[in-house]
Amino acid sequence: MSETLSRLVDSGVVAVLRGVEADQLIEITEALREGGVTAVEITADTPNVAEKLGEVAGSFDDEVVVGTGTVLDSETARTTLMAGAEFVVSPSLHEDVIETCNRYGAVSAPGVMTPTEAIRGYEAGADFVKVFPAKTVGPDHLGAMKGPLGQIPMMPTGGVGPGNAADYIEAGAFAVGAGGALVDYDAAARGDYEEITETARTMTQVVEDARGGD
């Protein structure tokens, strides 16, 4: 297991940050870190994403592992990797993105919904797969895929929050990805970063408990 993937496992929760204002990004990431979430995915459709990735990666050094999400092509993957991303996540399966990540020694995760997509992505060199959108199929679907594909690390994203994260971990997920259920942007706009920290703390505790307190 690579060091980056090991750090994602340690965090247990990957925060998905989409369209965050530049002046809030560092504060939100710090609030998440204080709550135990040490993995952050900044989506590639965020304005000036390369610059923001560089700022966050430079601000937290080894305290937070920073990646990029919503990556649909190899050009975007390379641009964000050069800016400091350590892992790349897609909502769908793009083998050219996986190839680019492998070329630069970065962790990659395609979005999948079926066993066929999962095995295709893994055979192409992905480090794990993102089961997306998880809310349309639920934990049972992930668990059913883990049956024959136990060798493939899976992370559900989309509709995952403190109320159901444990179900996905118990179904076999190595971590969960969460966006709006984890980061309250209204709270950030008010400057109430403590609320984000508390949600992060709850989420990480749920995951730890589901893992058996490891």
mmCIF file of C-alpha atoms in Angstrom:
data_model
loop_
_atom_site.group_PDB
_atom_site.id
_atom_site.type_symbol
_atom_site.label_atom_id
_atom_site.label_comp_id
_atom_site.label_asym_id
_atom_site.label_seq_id
_atom_site.Cartn_x
_atom_site.Cartn_y
_atom_site.Cartn_z
ATOM 1 C CA MET A 1 0.000 0.000 0.000
ATOM 2 C CA SER A 2 1.344 3.425 -0.938
ATOM 3 C CA GLU A 3 1.940 6.060 1.729
ATOM 4 C CA THR A 4 -0.832 8.251 0.288
ATOM 5 C CA LEU A 5 -3.369 5.439 0.309
ATOM 6 C CA SER A 6 -2.302 4.551 3.850
ATOM 7 C CA ARG A 7 -2.985 8.148 4.903
ATOM 8 C CA LEU A 8 -6.444 8.008 3.322
ATOM 9 C CA VAL A 9 -7.121 4.842 5.296
ATOM 10 C CA ASP A 10 -5.898 6.531 8.478
ATOM 11 C CA SER A 11 -8.241 9.480 7.932
ATOM 12 C CA GLY A 12 -11.204 7.215 7.197
ATOM 13 C CA VAL A 13 -13.056 10.198 5.780
ATOM 14 C CA VAL A 14 -12.220 12.149 2.612
ATOM 15 C CA ALA A 15 -13.776 15.614 2.574
ATOM 16 C CA VAL A 16 -14.977 16.662 -0.879
ATOM 17 C CA LEU A 17 -14.702 20.439 -1.289
ATOM 18 C CA ARG A 18 -16.509 21.827 -4.308
ATOM 19 C CA GLY A 19 -16.592 25.492 -5.304
ATOM 20 C CA VAL A 20 -15.159 26.758 -2.025
ATOM 21 C CA GLU A 21 -14.245 30.446 -1.916
ATOM 22 C CA ALA A 22 -10.505 30.999 -1.881
ATOM 23 C CA ASP A 23 -10.565 32.879 1.410
ATOM 24 C CA GLN A 24 -12.426 30.018 3.108
ATOM 25 C CA LEU A 25 -10.456 27.052 1.814
ATOM 26 C CA ILE A 26 -7.635 27.127 4.353
ATOM 27 C CA GLU A 27 -10.012 27.741 7.266
ATOM 28 C CA ILE A 28 -12.328 24.905 6.237
ATOM 29 C CA THR A 29 -9.407 22.521 5.812
ATOM 30 C CA GLU A 30 -8.071 23.487 9.236
ATOM 31 C CA ALA A 31 -11.520 22.978 10.787
ATOM 32 C CA LEU A 32 -11.710 19.530 9.218
ATOM 33 C CA ARG A 33 -8.199 18.654 10.394
ATOM 34 C CA GLU A 34 -9.056 19.643 13.946
ATOM 35 C CA GLY A 35 -12.019 17.272 13.737
ATOM 36 C CA GLY A 36 -9.823 14.394 12.591
ATOM 37 C CA VAL A 37 -10.426 14.533 8.825
ATOM 38 C CA THR A 38 -6.938 14.621 7.352
ATOM 39 C CA ALA A 39 -7.788 13.972 3.694
ATOM 40 C CA VAL A 40 -9.238 16.672 1.454
ATOM 41 C CA GLU A 41 -10.353 16.436 -2.164
ATOM 42 C CA ILE A 42 -10.675 19.763 -3.994
ATOM 43 C CA THR A 43 -12.771 19.298 -7.117
ATOM 44 C CA ALA A 44 -11.239 20.224 -10.450
ATOM 45 C CA ASP A 45 -14.234 22.336 -11.444
ATOM 46 C CA THR A 46 -13.269 24.803 -8.712
ATOM 47 C CA PRO A 47 -12.032 28.110 -10.210
ATOM 48 C CA ASN A 48 -8.217 28.371 -10.158
ATOM 49 C CA VAL A 49 -8.034 24.848 -8.786
ATOM 50 C CA ALA A 50 -4.289 24.436 -9.381
ATOM 51 C CA GLU A 51 -3.495 27.577 -7.393
ATOM 52 C CA LYS A 52 -5.809 26.546 -4.556
ATOM 53 C CA LEU A 53 -4.360 23.048 -4.434
ATOM 54 C CA GLY A 54 -0.900 24.511 -4.123
ATOM 55 C CA GLU A 55 -1.970 26.829 -1.306
ATOM 56 C CA VAL A 56 -3.597 24.068 0.722
ATOM 57 C CA ALA A 57 -0.812 21.551 0.133
ATOM 58 C CA GLY A 58 1.757 24.155 1.129
ATOM 59 C CA SER A 59 -0.145 25.249 4.215
ATOM 60 C CA PHE A 60 -0.568 21.842 5.833
ATOM 61 C CA ASP A 61 2.556 19.973 4.754
ATOM 62 C CA ASP A 62 2.190 16.403 6.037
ATOM 63 C CA GLU A 63 -0.800 17.102 8.283
ATOM 64 C CA VAL A 64 -3.363 16.811 5.504
ATOM 65 C CA VAL A 65 -3.216 14.745 2.320
ATOM 66 C CA VAL A 66 -4.607 16.844 -0.526
ATOM 67 C CA GLY A 67 -6.077 15.528 -3.748
ATOM 68 C CA THR A 68 -8.304 16.607 -6.580
ATOM 69 C CA GLY A 69 -11.700 15.303 -7.645
ATOM 70 C CA THR A 70 -14.039 15.459 -10.643
ATOM 71 C CA VAL A 71 -11.083 14.772 -12.948
ATOM 72 C CA LEU A 72 -12.280 13.711 -16.390
ATOM 73 C CA ASP A 73 -9.125 13.780 -18.519
ATOM 74 C CA SER A 74 -5.398 13.237 -18.342
ATOM 75 C CA GLU A 75 -4.587 16.914 -18.908
ATOM 76 C CA THR A 76 -6.478 17.943 -15.781
ATOM 77 C CA ALA A 77 -4.893 15.096 -13.842
ATOM 78 C CA ARG A 78 -1.387 16.218 -14.794
ATOM 79 C CA THR A 79 -2.098 19.897 -14.100
ATOM 80 C CA THR A 80 -3.401 19.208 -10.616
ATOM 81 C CA LEU A 81 -0.654 16.718 -9.829
ATOM 82 C CA MET A 82 1.958 19.310 -10.791
ATOM 83 C CA ALA A 83 0.178 21.751 -8.469
ATOM 84 C CA GLY A 84 0.578 19.423 -5.508
ATOM 85 C CA ALA A 85 -2.304 16.928 -5.590
ATOM 86 C CA GLU A 86 -1.329 13.556 -4.109
ATOM 87 C CA PHE A 87 -4.383 11.647 -5.278
ATOM 88 C CA VAL A 88 -6.883 12.008 -8.124
ATOM 89 C CA VAL A 89 -10.537 10.986 -8.034
ATOM 90 C CA SER A 90 -13.022 10.820 -10.900
ATOM 91 C CA PRO A 91 -16.798 10.428 -10.940
ATOM 92 C CA SER A 92 -16.451 7.934 -13.784
ATOM 93 C CA LEU A 93 -13.916 5.538 -15.299
ATOM 94 C CA HIS A 94 -11.184 7.169 -17.395
ATOM 95 C CA GLU A 95 -8.227 4.922 -18.076
ATOM 96 C CA ASP A 96 -6.108 7.812 -19.390
ATOM 97 C CA VAL A 97 -6.440 9.518 -16.005
ATOM 98 C CA ILE A 98 -5.299 6.340 -14.237
ATOM 99 C CA GLU A 99 -2.368 6.036 -16.640
ATOM 100 C CA THR A 100 -1.287 9.618 -15.975
ATOM 101 C CA CYS A 101 -1.442 9.099 -12.223
ATOM 102 C CA ASN A 102 0.626 5.937 -12.508
ATOM 103 C CA ARG A 103 3.171 7.810 -14.609
ATOM 104 C CA TYR A 104 3.666 10.358 -11.834
ATOM 105 C CA GLY A 105 3.395 7.942 -8.925
ATOM 106 C CA ALA A 106 0.096 9.344 -7.662
ATOM 107 C CA VAL A 107 -2.920 7.518 -6.249
ATOM 108 C CA SER A 108 -5.930 7.302 -8.571
ATOM 109 C CA ALA A 109 -9.554 6.357 -8.032
ATOM 110 C CA PRO A 110 -12.116 6.102 -10.837
ATOM 111 C CA GLY A 111 -15.815 6.345 -10.155
ATOM 112 C CA VAL A 112 -17.628 3.037 -10.627
ATOM 113 C CA MET A 113 -21.074 1.572 -10.118
ATOM 114 C CA THR A 114 -20.729 -2.019 -11.325
ATOM 115 C CA PRO A 115 -18.343 -4.932 -10.744
ATOM 116 C CA THR A 116 -17.299 -4.710 -14.397
ATOM 117 C CA GLU A 117 -16.257 -1.073 -14.023
ATOM 118 C CA ALA A 118 -14.532 -1.802 -10.723
ATOM 119 C CA ILE A 119 -12.373 -4.584 -12.149
ATOM 120 C CA ARG A 120 -11.619 -2.589 -15.309
ATOM 121 C CA GLY A 121 -10.393 0.334 -13.248
ATOM 122 C CA TYR A 122 -8.326 -1.842 -10.945
ATOM 123 C CA GLU A 123 -6.774 -3.762 -13.834
ATOM 124 C CA ALA A 124 -5.890 -0.411 -15.433
ATOM 125 C CA GLY A 125 -3.872 0.427 -12.334
ATOM 126 C CA ALA A 126 -6.241 2.314 -10.026
ATOM 127 C CA ASP A 127 -5.362 2.189 -6.327
ATOM 128 C CA PHE A 128 -9.012 2.123 -5.233
ATOM 129 C CA VAL A 129 -12.427 2.776 -6.709
ATOM 130 C CA LYS A 130 -15.049 5.328 -5.751
ATOM 131 C CA VAL A 131 -18.535 3.832 -5.631
ATOM 132 C CA PHE A 132 -20.566 6.748 -6.938
ATOM 133 C CA PRO A 133 -23.242 7.921 -6.493
ATOM 134 C CA ALA A 134 -23.463 5.738 -3.402
ATOM 135 C CA LYS A 135 -26.847 7.019 -2.270
ATOM 136 C CA THR A 136 -28.648 5.532 -5.273
ATOM 137 C CA VAL A 137 -27.550 1.984 -4.426
ATOM 138 C CA GLY A 138 -26.662 2.009 -0.727
ATOM 139 C CA PRO A 139 -24.315 -0.048 1.462
ATOM 140 C CA ASP A 140 -25.732 -3.399 0.339
ATOM 141 C CA HIS A 141 -24.543 -2.748 -3.209
ATOM 142 C CA LEU A 142 -21.008 -2.004 -2.055
ATOM 143 C CA GLY A 143 -21.044 -5.085 0.155
ATOM 144 C CA ALA A 144 -22.244 -7.244 -2.730
ATOM 145 C CA MET A 145 -19.384 -6.019 -4.934
ATOM 146 C CA LYS A 146 -16.831 -6.589 -2.180
ATOM 147 C CA GLY A 147 -17.869 -10.260 -2.105
ATOM 148 C CA PRO A 148 -16.169 -11.311 -5.355
ATOM 149 C CA LEU A 149 -13.877 -8.253 -5.490
ATOM 150 C CA GLY A 150 -12.482 -8.212 -1.975
ATOM 151 C CA GLN A 151 -9.049 -7.270 -3.279
ATOM 152 C CA ILE A 152 -10.279 -3.873 -4.514
ATOM 153 C CA PRO A 153 -10.421 -1.065 -1.930
ATOM 154 C CA MET A 154 -13.737 0.796 -2.254
ATOM 155 C CA MET A 155 -14.833 4.214 -1.062
ATOM 156 C CA PRO A 156 -18.481 5.297 -1.337
ATOM 157 C CA THR A 157 -19.208 8.938 -2.124
ATOM 158 C CA GLY A 158 -22.455 10.776 -2.737
ATOM 159 C CA GLY A 159 -25.053 10.948 0.009
ATOM 160 C CA VAL A 160 -22.708 9.669 2.716
ATOM 161 C CA GLY A 161 -22.886 11.366 6.115
ATOM 162 C CA PRO A 162 -22.621 10.695 9.850
ATOM 163 C CA GLY A 163 -25.951 8.871 9.815
ATOM 164 C CA ASN A 164 -24.956 6.152 7.342
ATOM 165 C CA ALA A 165 -21.135 6.118 7.193
ATOM 166 C CA ALA A 166 -20.977 3.167 9.592
ATOM 167 C CA ASP A 167 -23.161 1.080 7.276
ATOM 168 C CA TYR A 168 -20.680 1.527 4.425
ATOM 169 C CA ILE A 169 -17.661 0.736 6.601
ATOM 170 C CA GLU A 170 -19.369 -2.400 7.886
ATOM 171 C CA ALA A 171 -20.165 -3.347 4.272
ATOM 172 C CA GLY A 172 -16.442 -3.291 3.459
ATOM 173 C CA ALA A 173 -15.526 0.289 2.549
ATOM 174 C CA PHE A 174 -12.001 1.301 3.605
ATOM 175 C CA ALA A 175 -13.064 4.957 3.917
ATOM 176 C CA VAL A 176 -15.953 7.219 2.959
ATOM 177 C CA GLY A 177 -16.105 10.379 0.891
ATOM 178 C CA ALA A 178 -18.408 13.166 2.029
ATOM 179 C CA GLY A 179 -19.248 16.635 0.793
ATOM 180 C CA GLY A 180 -22.290 18.597 1.881
ATOM 181 C CA ALA A 181 -23.066 16.275 4.783
ATOM 182 C CA LEU A 182 -19.636 17.037 6.210
ATOM 183 C CA VAL A 183 -18.988 20.661 5.268
ATOM 184 C CA ASP A 184 -21.679 23.225 6.040
ATOM 185 C CA TYR A 185 -20.877 26.088 3.680
ATOM 186 C CA ASP A 186 -23.431 28.349 5.360
ATOM 187 C CA ALA A 187 -21.559 27.859 8.613
ATOM 188 C CA ALA A 188 -18.307 28.710 6.833
ATOM 189 C CA ALA A 189 -19.883 31.865 5.421
ATOM 190 C CA ARG A 190 -20.793 32.854 8.991
ATOM 191 C CA GLY A 191 -17.278 32.129 10.150
ATOM 192 C CA ASP A 192 -18.559 29.272 12.322
ATOM 193 C CA TYR A 193 -15.782 26.819 11.596
ATOM 194 C CA GLU A 194 -16.286 25.087 14.931
ATOM 195 C CA GLU A 195 -19.511 23.602 13.549
ATOM 196 C CA ILE A 196 -17.518 22.022 10.717
ATOM 197 C CA THR A 197 -14.999 20.699 13.234
ATOM 198 C CA GLU A 198 -17.745 19.125 15.319
ATOM 199 C CA THR A 199 -19.300 17.411 12.287
ATOM 200 C CA ALA A 200 -15.869 16.147 11.249
ATOM 201 C CA ARG A 201 -15.257 14.843 14.761
ATOM 202 C CA THR A 202 -18.590 13.032 14.739
ATOM 203 C CA MET A 203 -17.943 11.544 11.306
ATOM 204 C CA THR A 204 -14.471 10.262 12.137
ATOM 205 C CA GLN A 205 -15.729 8.772 15.394
ATOM 206 C CA VAL A 206 -18.517 6.965 13.550
ATOM 207 C CA VAL A 207 -15.974 5.472 11.151
ATOM 208 C CA GLU A 208 -13.605 4.491 13.968
ATOM 209 C CA ASP A 209 -16.411 2.829 15.907
ATOM 210 C CA ALA A 210 -17.554 0.938 12.803
ATOM 211 C CA ARG A 211 -14.025 -0.322 12.360
ATOM 212 C CA GLY A 212 -14.131 -1.694 15.868
ATOM 213 C CA GLY A 213 -12.191 1.128 17.452
ATOM 214 C CA ASP A 214 -8.976 0.355 15.588
#
